[in-house]
Amino acid sequence: MRKFLLLIIIVFLAGCKTSSDGFSPATYFDTGGMTSYQDSDWNIEFYDNCGLPESSSVRWVTEEKETFLRFTLKNKQVGGCSTDGFQRHGAPYWERAEIKQASTLKKDTDYTLTFRARFMKGFIYEREDFVQLHESVKGCRVGPALMFKFSNGHFTSQHWGQPLKRKVHINEVMGKWVDVKLEVIFTESYYNFYFNDEKIIDEGDFGVEPCGEPHFKFGIYRPGDEEATGERISILDIDKIRLVEKKKK
């Protein structure tokens, strides 16, 4: 009888996890930030700092002897970061399958980040990020300095007014490996963004907070939609991540 009553109490408390104060995912695969990600053709190490919705949300895949990282995000898969379950920036909660750079960047140094990306499914929903230059650390909770995304199928940065040299729709790159290059010029507060050596954003402006510690994040991050039905799956493949310091003149 005691065991039965204890079971009832546990079920009741579990049902109380979701409240008006925030949205809690039904299931969550918490790695405790201990899983690291780095391939032989990468020169940066990453880890899942907020856990993952499922154990398969970020996984290694091999095709024709090439190994790469695959991110999968489904409907209602709320991220594990402290603010993901709360309403902000026009969304009731935020969905996330993402990894974070283990090291940080120097703010007096310029960098070139290169990687290969393949968008396999989705990226037709609102504000779906695939790479960020973030700066939030303990004691300095600030937003990202740069975010690159497809929103309703259209490529954009976090600065919606940022002029694009050419519009890029997800249909143009879907299912194809794309060589991506991001030049981050900290010393002059601008960046350049390329798809397959074609400059898409030329000298876009950005800034970093004095307390911030810049670092890159890869994966899928997007606003949740309480009214959305179906799986709403987005899949992203990432490979050959290389970060190089630009030589000072």
Short mmCIF file of C-alpha atoms in Angstrom, two decimals:
data_model
loop_
_atom_site.label_atom_id
_atom_site.label_comp_id
_atom_site.label_asym_id
_atom_site.label_seq_id
_atom_site.Cartn_x
_atom_site.Cartn_y
_atom_site.Cartn_z
CA MET A 1 0.00 0.00 0.00
CA ARG A 2 2.82 2.39 0.87
CA LYS A 3 4.51 1.70 -2.46
CA PHE A 4 1.23 2.39 -4.27
CA LEU A 5 0.75 5.73 -2.48
CA LEU A 6 4.36 6.69 -3.21
CA LEU A 7 3.79 5.96 -6.90
CA ILE A 8 0.69 8.18 -6.94
CA ILE A 9 2.64 11.05 -5.34
CA ILE A 10 5.49 10.73 -7.88
CA VAL A 11 3.06 10.76 -10.82
CA PHE A 12 1.29 13.81 -9.37
CA LEU A 13 4.53 15.74 -8.89
CA ALA A 14 5.70 14.86 -12.39
CA GLY A 15 2.48 16.27 -13.78
CA CYS A 16 3.16 19.53 -11.98
CA LYS A 17 6.49 20.14 -13.78
CA THR A 18 4.82 22.26 -16.43
CA SER A 19 3.36 25.49 -15.10
CA SER A 20 2.39 28.93 -16.27
CA ASP A 21 5.88 30.11 -15.30
CA GLY A 22 7.56 28.07 -18.01
CA PHE A 23 7.34 25.16 -20.41
CA SER A 24 9.06 21.91 -19.44
CA PRO A 25 9.77 19.23 -22.05
CA ALA A 26 8.14 15.84 -21.51
CA THR A 27 11.46 14.07 -22.01
CA TYR A 28 15.00 15.35 -21.94
CA PHE A 29 18.38 13.69 -22.48
CA ASP A 30 20.74 15.51 -20.12
CA THR A 31 24.40 14.67 -20.76
CA GLY A 32 25.52 16.95 -17.96
CA GLY A 33 27.68 18.87 -20.40
CA MET A 34 30.18 16.01 -20.43
CA THR A 35 29.88 14.92 -24.06
CA SER A 36 32.53 16.52 -26.28
CA TYR A 37 32.53 16.70 -30.07
CA GLN A 38 35.62 16.95 -32.27
CA ASP A 39 36.56 15.20 -35.51
CA SER A 40 39.98 14.61 -37.06
CA ASP A 41 39.34 17.35 -39.65
CA TRP A 42 38.21 19.93 -37.05
CA ASN A 43 40.54 22.11 -35.01
CA ILE A 44 38.00 23.19 -32.36
CA GLU A 45 36.37 21.15 -29.62
CA PHE A 46 32.68 21.52 -28.72
CA TYR A 47 30.37 20.19 -26.02
CA ASP A 48 26.63 20.15 -25.32
CA ASN A 49 26.42 22.71 -22.54
CA CYS A 50 22.63 22.51 -22.15
CA GLY A 51 22.01 18.81 -22.70
CA LEU A 52 19.97 17.48 -25.63
CA PRO A 53 16.28 16.71 -26.28
CA GLU A 54 17.17 13.11 -27.25
CA SER A 55 20.33 11.04 -27.34
CA SER A 56 20.06 11.09 -31.16
CA SER A 57 19.57 14.88 -31.41
CA VAL A 58 23.30 15.24 -32.11
CA ARG A 59 25.07 12.19 -33.52
CA TRP A 60 27.96 11.15 -35.74
CA VAL A 61 27.11 9.88 -39.24
CA THR A 62 29.46 8.32 -41.81
CA GLU A 63 28.82 8.46 -45.56
CA GLU A 64 31.39 7.27 -48.11
CA LYS A 65 34.17 7.31 -45.48
CA GLU A 66 33.32 10.90 -44.46
CA THR A 67 32.20 11.39 -40.86
CA PHE A 68 30.16 14.43 -39.89
CA LEU A 69 27.84 15.63 -37.13
CA ARG A 70 24.07 15.54 -37.65
CA PHE A 71 21.65 17.74 -35.67
CA THR A 72 17.96 16.85 -35.54
CA LEU A 73 15.27 19.00 -33.92
CA LYS A 74 11.57 18.11 -33.67
CA ASN A 75 8.41 19.91 -32.65
CA LYS A 76 8.12 20.77 -28.93
CA GLN A 77 11.72 19.76 -28.14
CA VAL A 78 12.43 22.54 -25.66
CA GLY A 79 16.10 23.31 -25.08
CA GLY A 80 17.81 22.66 -21.78
CA CYS A 81 19.32 26.12 -21.25
CA SER A 82 17.90 27.99 -18.27
CA THR A 83 15.82 30.43 -20.35
CA ASP A 84 14.53 28.01 -23.01
CA GLY A 85 11.35 27.07 -21.15
CA PHE A 86 10.20 30.66 -20.70
CA GLN A 87 8.41 33.12 -22.94
CA ARG A 88 10.78 35.62 -24.57
CA HIS A 89 11.49 37.32 -27.90
CA GLY A 90 8.01 36.60 -29.21
CA ALA A 91 7.94 32.86 -28.48
CA PRO A 92 6.36 30.85 -25.63
CA TYR A 93 9.52 28.70 -25.36
CA TRP A 94 12.64 27.87 -27.39
CA GLU A 95 13.67 24.60 -29.06
CA ARG A 96 17.35 23.66 -29.19
CA ALA A 97 19.78 20.93 -30.31
CA GLU A 98 23.13 22.66 -30.14
CA ILE A 99 26.80 22.43 -29.13
CA LYS A 100 29.13 25.11 -27.77
CA GLN A 101 32.82 25.82 -28.38
CA ALA A 102 34.93 24.63 -25.45
CA SER A 103 37.39 27.54 -25.75
CA THR A 104 36.87 31.28 -26.23
CA LEU A 105 38.09 33.84 -28.76
CA LYS A 106 40.37 36.82 -28.18
CA LYS A 107 38.65 40.14 -28.74
CA ASP A 108 41.82 41.81 -30.03
CA THR A 109 42.25 39.20 -32.78
CA ASP A 110 40.51 38.64 -36.14
CA TYR A 111 39.40 35.16 -37.24
CA THR A 112 38.25 33.14 -40.22
CA LEU A 113 35.82 30.32 -39.47
CA THR A 114 35.18 27.75 -42.21
CA PHE A 115 32.92 24.71 -42.19
CA ARG A 116 30.71 22.58 -44.43
CA ALA A 117 26.95 22.61 -43.90
CA ARG A 118 24.21 20.50 -45.42
CA PHE A 119 20.56 21.32 -44.75
CA MET A 120 18.73 18.02 -45.06
CA LYS A 121 15.21 18.88 -43.94
CA GLY A 122 13.17 21.79 -42.63
CA PHE A 123 14.58 25.30 -42.21
CA ILE A 124 11.25 26.54 -43.54
CA TYR A 125 10.06 27.56 -40.09
CA GLU A 126 10.61 30.82 -38.24
CA ARG A 127 14.11 31.95 -37.18
CA GLU A 128 16.05 28.69 -37.36
CA ASP A 129 19.68 29.38 -36.41
CA PHE A 130 22.49 27.09 -37.56
CA VAL A 131 25.59 28.96 -36.31
CA GLN A 132 26.07 31.69 -33.71
CA LEU A 133 28.87 33.82 -32.35
CA HIS A 134 27.78 33.96 -28.72
CA GLU A 135 29.37 35.76 -25.78
CA SER A 136 27.30 34.84 -22.72
CA VAL A 137 29.26 33.37 -19.81
CA LYS A 138 28.75 33.10 -16.06
CA GLY A 139 28.53 36.62 -14.65
CA CYS A 140 27.76 38.12 -18.08
CA ARG A 141 24.39 36.94 -19.36
CA VAL A 142 24.09 38.70 -22.70
CA GLY A 143 22.73 37.74 -26.10
CA PRO A 144 24.70 36.52 -29.12
CA ALA A 145 26.83 38.93 -31.13
CA LEU A 146 26.00 37.18 -34.42
CA MET A 147 23.35 34.67 -35.50
CA PHE A 148 22.92 33.14 -38.94
CA LYS A 149 19.65 31.50 -39.80
CA PHE A 150 16.93 30.64 -42.28
CA SER A 151 13.60 32.21 -41.38
CA ASN A 152 10.61 30.89 -43.31
CA GLY A 153 13.12 29.57 -45.84
CA HIS A 154 15.06 32.82 -46.33
CA PHE A 155 18.66 33.29 -45.18
CA THR A 156 19.28 36.18 -42.82
CA SER A 157 21.43 37.28 -39.90
CA GLN A 158 20.15 38.38 -36.50
CA HIS A 159 20.31 42.00 -37.73
CA TRP A 160 17.22 41.98 -39.92
CA GLY A 161 18.18 45.24 -41.60
CA GLN A 162 21.59 43.87 -42.61
CA PRO A 163 21.83 44.20 -46.42
CA LEU A 164 22.43 40.96 -48.33
CA LYS A 165 24.41 41.08 -51.55
CA ARG A 166 22.10 38.34 -52.78
CA LYS A 167 19.02 36.60 -51.38
CA VAL A 168 19.41 32.89 -50.62
CA HIS A 169 16.42 30.55 -50.24
CA ILE A 170 16.68 27.19 -48.50
CA ASN A 171 15.61 25.41 -51.71
CA GLU A 172 18.87 26.55 -53.31
CA VAL A 173 21.04 24.72 -50.78
CA MET A 174 18.78 21.92 -49.52
CA GLY A 175 20.47 18.52 -49.61
CA LYS A 176 23.80 19.90 -50.87
CA TRP A 177 27.09 20.39 -49.06
CA VAL A 178 27.81 24.12 -48.82
CA ASP A 179 31.21 25.58 -47.98
CA VAL A 180 30.61 28.32 -45.44
CA LYS A 181 33.11 31.01 -44.46
CA LEU A 182 32.73 33.65 -41.77
CA GLU A 183 35.36 36.36 -41.37
CA VAL A 184 35.07 37.97 -37.93
CA ILE A 185 36.99 41.24 -37.68
CA PHE A 186 36.91 42.01 -33.97
CA THR A 187 39.41 44.85 -34.34
CA GLU A 188 37.02 46.81 -36.58
CA SER A 189 33.65 45.35 -35.50
CA TYR A 190 32.53 43.93 -38.83
CA TYR A 191 32.15 40.53 -40.49
CA ASN A 192 31.87 38.94 -43.93
CA PHE A 193 29.78 35.85 -44.69
CA TYR A 194 30.20 33.51 -47.68
CA PHE A 195 28.40 30.55 -49.26
CA ASN A 196 30.66 28.58 -51.63
CA ASP A 197 33.13 31.50 -51.85
CA GLU A 198 30.32 33.90 -52.82
CA LYS A 199 30.09 36.84 -50.44
CA ILE A 200 26.53 37.08 -49.15
CA ILE A 201 27.07 39.72 -46.45
CA ASP A 202 29.76 42.37 -46.91
CA GLU A 203 31.11 44.18 -43.84
CA GLY A 204 28.11 43.62 -41.64
CA ASP A 205 28.45 45.39 -38.31
CA PHE A 206 28.41 43.78 -34.88
CA GLY A 207 29.60 44.41 -31.34
CA VAL A 208 30.72 42.45 -28.29
CA GLU A 209 29.95 43.38 -24.69
CA PRO A 210 32.96 44.27 -22.48
CA CYS A 211 32.14 41.38 -20.12
CA GLY A 212 31.45 38.90 -22.92
CA GLU A 213 33.70 35.99 -23.92
CA PRO A 214 33.09 35.21 -27.62
CA HIS A 215 32.64 31.60 -28.73
CA PHE A 216 30.87 29.74 -31.54
CA LYS A 217 27.79 27.55 -31.28
CA PHE A 218 26.55 25.10 -33.91
CA GLY A 219 23.19 23.37 -34.21
CA ILE A 220 19.50 24.19 -34.52
CA TYR A 221 17.90 26.82 -32.30
CA ARG A 222 14.46 28.25 -32.97
CA PRO A 223 11.30 29.66 -31.33
CA GLY A 224 8.69 27.14 -30.26
CA ASP A 225 5.11 27.18 -31.50
CA GLU A 226 2.42 25.90 -29.12
CA GLU A 227 -0.11 25.63 -31.95
CA ALA A 228 2.17 23.73 -34.34
CA THR A 229 1.21 20.14 -35.14
CA GLY A 230 3.15 17.30 -36.70
CA GLU A 231 6.84 16.57 -36.28
CA ARG A 232 8.18 19.90 -37.65
CA ILE A 233 11.60 18.29 -38.15
CA SER A 234 14.74 20.16 -39.18
CA ILE A 235 17.99 18.30 -39.91
CA LEU A 236 21.44 19.88 -40.28
CA ASP A 237 24.81 18.26 -41.08
CA ILE A 238 28.06 19.99 -40.09
CA ASP A 239 31.66 19.01 -40.93
CA LYS A 240 35.24 20.27 -41.33
CA ILE A 241 35.06 23.06 -38.75
CA ARG A 242 38.28 25.08 -38.88
CA LEU A 243 39.13 28.31 -37.05
CA VAL A 244 42.18 30.34 -38.09
CA GLU A 245 43.55 33.56 -36.65
CA LYS A 246 44.00 36.19 -39.35
CA LYS A 247 47.52 37.54 -39.57
CA LYS A 248 47.90 41.05 -38.27
CA LYS A 249 49.03 43.60 -40.83
#
